[in-house]
């Protein structure tokens, strides 16, 4: 009864934050709802059930009920140790929250999970001086709902990025008059674009590991061999954009907290 009361109370908190939430007493009740709301995100309380096997079996059961597609779910547990977090990750959880759960943080994460990359209004700046290749990349992004802009004059990168405010820069390594590696170093010296994710694309011999290392050393966030499979390209874009967005939210929350208390964060020596 205590668990049921806590679930209903959490659902009420989420509803106050604009998240449509329903507390279910059994998995069967959730499965019944899943038929009419296949995009629902499950918040699963694993308190008292620390073993991964039970969680993995439950995920497989839900996947079978959803015609082979595992539902997106978030784990909540009484303990937040590394073992509990690893179990959640290995079972496919999208997030993990130790108790006591902060409703605002949970609501924010659920809002993120309930939308795909297309609904994020992601902006990507495609830097490529080859019109044909740029057009192909842009079509892939736009088909997924991403707002993509092509820049064919690499030396205008700074000005274009400042005006367009991209969430990610997708840039070819080989560019006339310069190169993606050089421009990435320039971006990393620019305060306004320092945190903007950069993904480089290039032709390579072999597995591309050396090219990837060079890209990372220049300050890029990732490297893709041309031409990347559309699914892989979209996966990298979404992953990098979400990661930076989450980091910015945490930094903003920390700054707001420090502002409200009048205290500054102490740096560790």
GROMACS .gro file of C-alpha atoms in nm:
model
  269
    1UNK     CA    1   0.000   0.000   0.000
    2UNK     CA    2   0.287   0.234   0.078
    3UNK     CA    3   0.437   0.173  -0.269
    4UNK     CA    4   0.101   0.231  -0.436
    5UNK     CA    5   0.057   0.557  -0.247
    6UNK     CA    6   0.408   0.670  -0.347
    7UNK     CA    7   0.335   0.587  -0.712
    8UNK     CA    8   0.013   0.787  -0.710
    9UNK     CA    9   0.185   1.077  -0.538
   10UNK     CA   10   0.465   1.077  -0.797
   11UNK     CA   11   0.207   1.065  -1.078
   12UNK     CA   12   0.036   1.368  -0.925
   13UNK     CA   13   0.367   1.558  -0.909
   14UNK     CA   14   0.437   1.476  -1.274
   15UNK     CA   15   0.089   1.586  -1.376
   16UNK     CA   16   0.154   1.920  -1.208
   17UNK     CA   17   0.461   1.954  -1.433
   18UNK     CA   18   0.249   1.891  -1.742
   19UNK     CA   19   0.333   1.521  -1.781
   20UNK     CA   20   0.034   1.292  -1.833
   21UNK     CA   21   0.103   1.017  -1.579
   22UNK     CA   22  -0.089   0.715  -1.456
   23UNK     CA   23   0.003   0.487  -1.166
   24UNK     CA   24  -0.035   0.114  -1.238
   25UNK     CA   25  -0.049  -0.148  -0.968
   26UNK     CA   26   0.048  -0.434  -1.199
   27UNK     CA   27   0.246  -0.484  -1.519
   28UNK     CA   28  -0.070  -0.629  -1.677
   29UNK     CA   29  -0.246  -0.295  -1.628
   30UNK     CA   30   0.043  -0.116  -1.798
   31UNK     CA   31   0.043  -0.363  -2.089
   32UNK     CA   32  -0.328  -0.297  -2.142
   33UNK     CA   33  -0.256   0.076  -2.160
   34UNK     CA   34   0.040   0.016  -2.389
   35UNK     CA   35  -0.192  -0.104  -2.664
   36UNK     CA   36  -0.354   0.239  -2.687
   37UNK     CA   37  -0.041   0.443  -2.607
   38UNK     CA   38   0.258   0.270  -2.769
   39UNK     CA   39   0.481   0.575  -2.717
   40UNK     CA   40   0.429   0.577  -2.340
   41UNK     CA   41   0.736   0.588  -2.119
   42UNK     CA   42   0.739   0.344  -1.827
   43UNK     CA   43   0.871   0.450  -1.487
   44UNK     CA   44   0.960   0.121  -1.322
   45UNK     CA   45   1.021   0.105  -0.946
   46UNK     CA   46   1.277  -0.170  -0.886
   47UNK     CA   47   1.304  -0.125  -0.510
   48UNK     CA   48   1.337  -0.466  -0.354
   49UNK     CA   49   1.415  -0.631  -0.689
   50UNK     CA   50   1.789  -0.579  -0.741
   51UNK     CA   51   1.858  -0.877  -0.967
   52UNK     CA   52   1.902  -0.801  -1.334
   53UNK     CA   53   1.749  -1.129  -1.450
   54UNK     CA   54   1.402  -1.029  -1.336
   55UNK     CA   55   1.432  -0.691  -1.505
   56UNK     CA   56   1.563  -0.843  -1.829
   57UNK     CA   57   1.277  -1.094  -1.835
   58UNK     CA   58   1.026  -0.817  -1.776
   59UNK     CA   59   1.169  -0.613  -2.065
   60UNK     CA   60   1.146  -0.914  -2.297
   61UNK     CA   61   0.786  -0.969  -2.190
   62UNK     CA   62   0.695  -0.607  -2.258
   63UNK     CA   63   0.875  -0.624  -2.591
   64UNK     CA   64   0.667  -0.926  -2.690
   65UNK     CA   65   0.347  -0.749  -2.591
   66UNK     CA   66   0.448  -0.446  -2.798
   67UNK     CA   67   0.504  -0.653  -3.114
   68UNK     CA   68   0.880  -0.674  -3.084
   69UNK     CA   69   0.947  -0.313  -2.984
   70UNK     CA   70   1.075  -0.267  -2.629
   71UNK     CA   71   0.907   0.027  -2.455
   72UNK     CA   72   1.117   0.316  -2.333
   73UNK     CA   73   1.153   0.286  -1.958
   74UNK     CA   74   1.317   0.457  -1.664
   75UNK     CA   75   1.430   0.272  -1.352
   76UNK     CA   76   1.376   0.393  -0.997
   77UNK     CA   77   1.546   0.211  -0.710
   78UNK     CA   78   1.604   0.250  -0.339
   79UNK     CA   79   1.979   0.222  -0.389
   80UNK     CA   80   2.185   0.415  -0.640
   81UNK     CA   81   2.507   0.218  -0.639
   82UNK     CA   82   2.707   0.126  -0.946
   83UNK     CA   83   2.567  -0.229  -0.953
   84UNK     CA   84   2.207  -0.108  -0.963
   85UNK     CA   85   2.292   0.145  -1.234
   86UNK     CA   86   2.474  -0.114  -1.443
   87UNK     CA   87   2.181  -0.354  -1.415
   88UNK     CA   88   1.947  -0.083  -1.540
   89UNK     CA   89   2.173   0.009  -1.832
   90UNK     CA   90   2.229  -0.354  -1.934
   91UNK     CA   91   1.855  -0.412  -1.938
   92UNK     CA   92   1.799  -0.118  -2.170
   93UNK     CA   93   1.683   0.151  -1.926
   94UNK     CA   94   1.696   0.502  -2.070
   95UNK     CA   95   1.764   0.656  -1.730
   96UNK     CA   96   1.812   0.566  -1.365
   97UNK     CA   97   1.693   0.758  -1.058
   98UNK     CA   98   1.780   0.663  -0.699
   99UNK     CA   99   1.527   0.741  -0.430
  100UNK     CA  100   1.418   0.990  -0.317
  101UNK     CA  101   1.325   1.093  -0.670
  102UNK     CA  102   1.310   1.465  -0.744
  103UNK     CA  103   0.988   1.511  -0.946
  104UNK     CA  104   1.122   1.807  -1.145
  105UNK     CA  105   1.427   1.612  -1.264
  106UNK     CA  106   1.218   1.308  -1.351
  107UNK     CA  107   0.963   1.521  -1.537
  108UNK     CA  108   1.238   1.685  -1.741
  109UNK     CA  109   1.389   1.349  -1.837
  110UNK     CA  110   1.049   1.204  -1.929
  111UNK     CA  111   0.980   1.503  -2.150
  112UNK     CA  112   1.307   1.435  -2.334
  113UNK     CA  113   1.231   1.066  -2.378
  114UNK     CA  114   0.880   1.123  -2.503
  115UNK     CA  115   1.002   1.298  -2.817
  116UNK     CA  116   1.232   1.181  -3.092
  117UNK     CA  117   1.510   1.362  -3.270
  118UNK     CA  118   1.263   1.510  -3.519
  119UNK     CA  119   1.059   1.676  -3.248
  120UNK     CA  120   1.367   1.833  -3.093
  121UNK     CA  121   1.386   2.094  -3.371
  122UNK     CA  122   1.754   2.010  -3.403
  123UNK     CA  123   1.963   2.244  -3.616
  124UNK     CA  124   2.261   2.103  -3.804
  125UNK     CA  125   2.509   2.303  -4.010
  126UNK     CA  126   2.652   2.091  -4.294
  127UNK     CA  127   2.993   2.221  -4.402
  128UNK     CA  128   3.093   2.068  -4.735
  129UNK     CA  129   3.225   2.227  -5.056
  130UNK     CA  130   3.093   1.936  -5.266
  131UNK     CA  131   2.729   2.029  -5.350
  132UNK     CA  132   2.623   1.675  -5.442
  133UNK     CA  133   2.749   1.515  -5.121
  134UNK     CA  134   2.612   1.801  -4.912
  135UNK     CA  135   2.270   1.768  -5.074
  136UNK     CA  136   2.258   1.395  -4.997
  137UNK     CA  137   2.349   1.454  -4.632
  138UNK     CA  138   2.102   1.738  -4.599
  139UNK     CA  139   1.820   1.523  -4.740
  140UNK     CA  140   1.886   1.250  -4.484
  141UNK     CA  141   1.871   1.502  -4.200
  142UNK     CA  142   1.564   1.684  -4.326
  143UNK     CA  143   1.378   1.358  -4.382
  144UNK     CA  144   1.427   1.290  -4.010
  145UNK     CA  145   1.284   1.631  -3.921
  146UNK     CA  146   1.617   1.802  -3.862
  147UNK     CA  147   1.660   2.162  -3.975
  148UNK     CA  148   1.974   2.143  -4.187
  149UNK     CA  149   2.163   2.427  -4.354
  150UNK     CA  150   2.441   2.376  -4.608
  151UNK     CA  151   2.752   2.592  -4.604
  152UNK     CA  152   2.964   2.556  -4.919
  153UNK     CA  153   3.216   2.825  -4.829
  154UNK     CA  154   3.408   2.686  -4.529
  155UNK     CA  155   3.586   3.013  -4.452
  156UNK     CA  156   3.247   3.164  -4.363
  157UNK     CA  157   3.197   2.905  -4.089
  158UNK     CA  158   3.224   3.134  -3.786
  159UNK     CA  159   2.987   3.398  -3.920
  160UNK     CA  160   2.734   3.140  -4.042
  161UNK     CA  161   2.740   2.946  -3.715
  162UNK     CA  162   2.689   3.262  -3.511
  163UNK     CA  163   2.386   3.354  -3.722
  164UNK     CA  164   2.235   3.003  -3.752
  165UNK     CA  165   2.305   2.883  -3.394
  166UNK     CA  166   2.342   2.513  -3.487
  167UNK     CA  167   2.302   2.238  -3.229
  168UNK     CA  168   2.571   2.045  -3.418
  169UNK     CA  169   2.820   2.106  -3.698
  170UNK     CA  170   2.870   1.826  -3.950
  171UNK     CA  171   3.187   1.897  -4.146
  172UNK     CA  172   3.393   1.730  -4.416
  173UNK     CA  173   3.762   1.679  -4.345
  174UNK     CA  174   3.871   1.772  -4.699
  175UNK     CA  175   3.776   2.130  -4.781
  176UNK     CA  176   3.910   2.375  -5.038
  177UNK     CA  177   4.151   2.626  -4.888
  178UNK     CA  178   4.143   2.466  -4.544
  179UNK     CA  179   4.029   2.144  -4.376
  180UNK     CA  180   3.785   2.014  -4.120
  181UNK     CA  181   4.060   1.950  -3.866
  182UNK     CA  182   4.187   2.308  -3.888
  183UNK     CA  183   3.841   2.457  -3.867
  184UNK     CA  184   3.756   2.241  -3.567
  185UNK     CA  185   4.060   2.382  -3.385
  186UNK     CA  186   3.942   2.732  -3.472
  187UNK     CA  187   3.595   2.656  -3.336
  188UNK     CA  188   3.741   2.529  -3.010
  189UNK     CA  189   3.917   2.864  -2.962
  190UNK     CA  190   3.591   3.056  -3.008
  191UNK     CA  191   3.403   3.111  -2.681
  192UNK     CA  192   3.061   3.123  -2.843
  193UNK     CA  193   3.110   2.794  -3.029
  194UNK     CA  194   3.330   2.608  -2.783
  195UNK     CA  195   3.053   2.372  -2.668
  196UNK     CA  196   2.892   2.313  -3.009
  197UNK     CA  197   2.936   1.946  -3.105
  198UNK     CA  198   3.141   1.885  -3.418
  199UNK     CA  199   3.124   1.562  -3.618
  200UNK     CA  200   3.376   1.519  -3.898
  201UNK     CA  201   3.330   1.309  -4.211
  202UNK     CA  202   3.603   1.174  -4.435
  203UNK     CA  203   3.729   0.907  -4.671
  204UNK     CA  204   3.982   0.671  -4.512
  205UNK     CA  205   4.189   0.362  -4.576
  206UNK     CA  206   4.129   0.070  -4.343
  207UNK     CA  207   3.905   0.096  -4.039
  208UNK     CA  208   3.948   0.471  -3.996
  209UNK     CA  209   4.082   0.451  -3.641
  210UNK     CA  210   4.377   0.682  -3.712
  211UNK     CA  211   4.150   0.938  -3.879
  212UNK     CA  212   3.915   0.924  -3.580
  213UNK     CA  213   4.204   0.986  -3.338
  214UNK     CA  214   4.315   1.287  -3.541
  215UNK     CA  215   3.960   1.422  -3.534
  216UNK     CA  216   3.932   1.380  -3.157
  217UNK     CA  217   4.270   1.545  -3.101
  218UNK     CA  218   4.153   1.844  -3.304
  219UNK     CA  219   3.853   1.880  -3.073
  220UNK     CA  220   3.583   1.700  -3.272
  221UNK     CA  221   3.324   1.494  -3.088
  222UNK     CA  222   3.311   1.212  -3.340
  223UNK     CA  223   3.427   1.096  -3.682
  224UNK     CA  224   3.227   0.912  -3.949
  225UNK     CA  225   3.358   0.739  -4.258
  226UNK     CA  226   3.200   0.868  -4.580
  227UNK     CA  227   2.938   0.793  -4.678
  228UNK     CA  228   2.786   0.703  -4.341
  229UNK     CA  229   2.472   0.486  -4.333
  230UNK     CA  230   2.171   0.714  -4.275
  231UNK     CA  231   2.076   0.537  -3.952
  232UNK     CA  232   2.430   0.576  -3.816
  233UNK     CA  233   2.443   0.943  -3.912
  234UNK     CA  234   2.113   1.019  -3.740
  235UNK     CA  235   2.212   0.818  -3.434
  236UNK     CA  236   2.535   1.016  -3.390
  237UNK     CA  237   2.360   1.349  -3.443
  238UNK     CA  238   2.087   1.272  -3.190
  239UNK     CA  239   2.331   1.132  -2.934
  240UNK     CA  240   2.567   1.429  -2.949
  241UNK     CA  241   2.289   1.688  -2.943
  242UNK     CA  242   2.115   1.524  -2.647
  243UNK     CA  243   2.438   1.493  -2.453
  244UNK     CA  244   2.526   1.859  -2.487
  245UNK     CA  245   2.167   1.968  -2.417
  246UNK     CA  246   2.165   1.764  -2.096
  247UNK     CA  247   2.497   1.914  -1.988
  248UNK     CA  248   2.374   2.266  -2.052
  249UNK     CA  249   2.059   2.203  -1.848
  250UNK     CA  250   2.262   2.074  -1.556
  251UNK     CA  251   2.494   2.373  -1.570
  252UNK     CA  252   2.196   2.608  -1.589
  253UNK     CA  253   2.031   2.436  -1.292
  254UNK     CA  254   2.354   2.462  -1.092
  255UNK     CA  255   2.389   2.830  -1.178
  256UNK     CA  256   2.026   2.894  -1.078
  257UNK     CA  257   2.080   2.710  -0.750
  258UNK     CA  258   2.392   2.912  -0.673
  259UNK     CA  259   2.207   3.231  -0.761
  260UNK     CA  260   1.915   3.149  -0.529
  261UNK     CA  261   2.144   3.067  -0.235
  262UNK     CA  262   2.391   3.346  -0.301
  263UNK     CA  263   2.675   3.095  -0.283
  264UNK     CA  264   2.936   3.007  -0.539
  265UNK     CA  265   3.041   2.653  -0.619
  266UNK     CA  266   3.374   2.567  -0.461
  267UNK     CA  267   3.630   2.424  -0.696
  268UNK     CA  268   3.826   2.127  -0.575
  269UNK     CA  269   4.195   2.191  -0.541
   0.00000   0.00000   0.00000
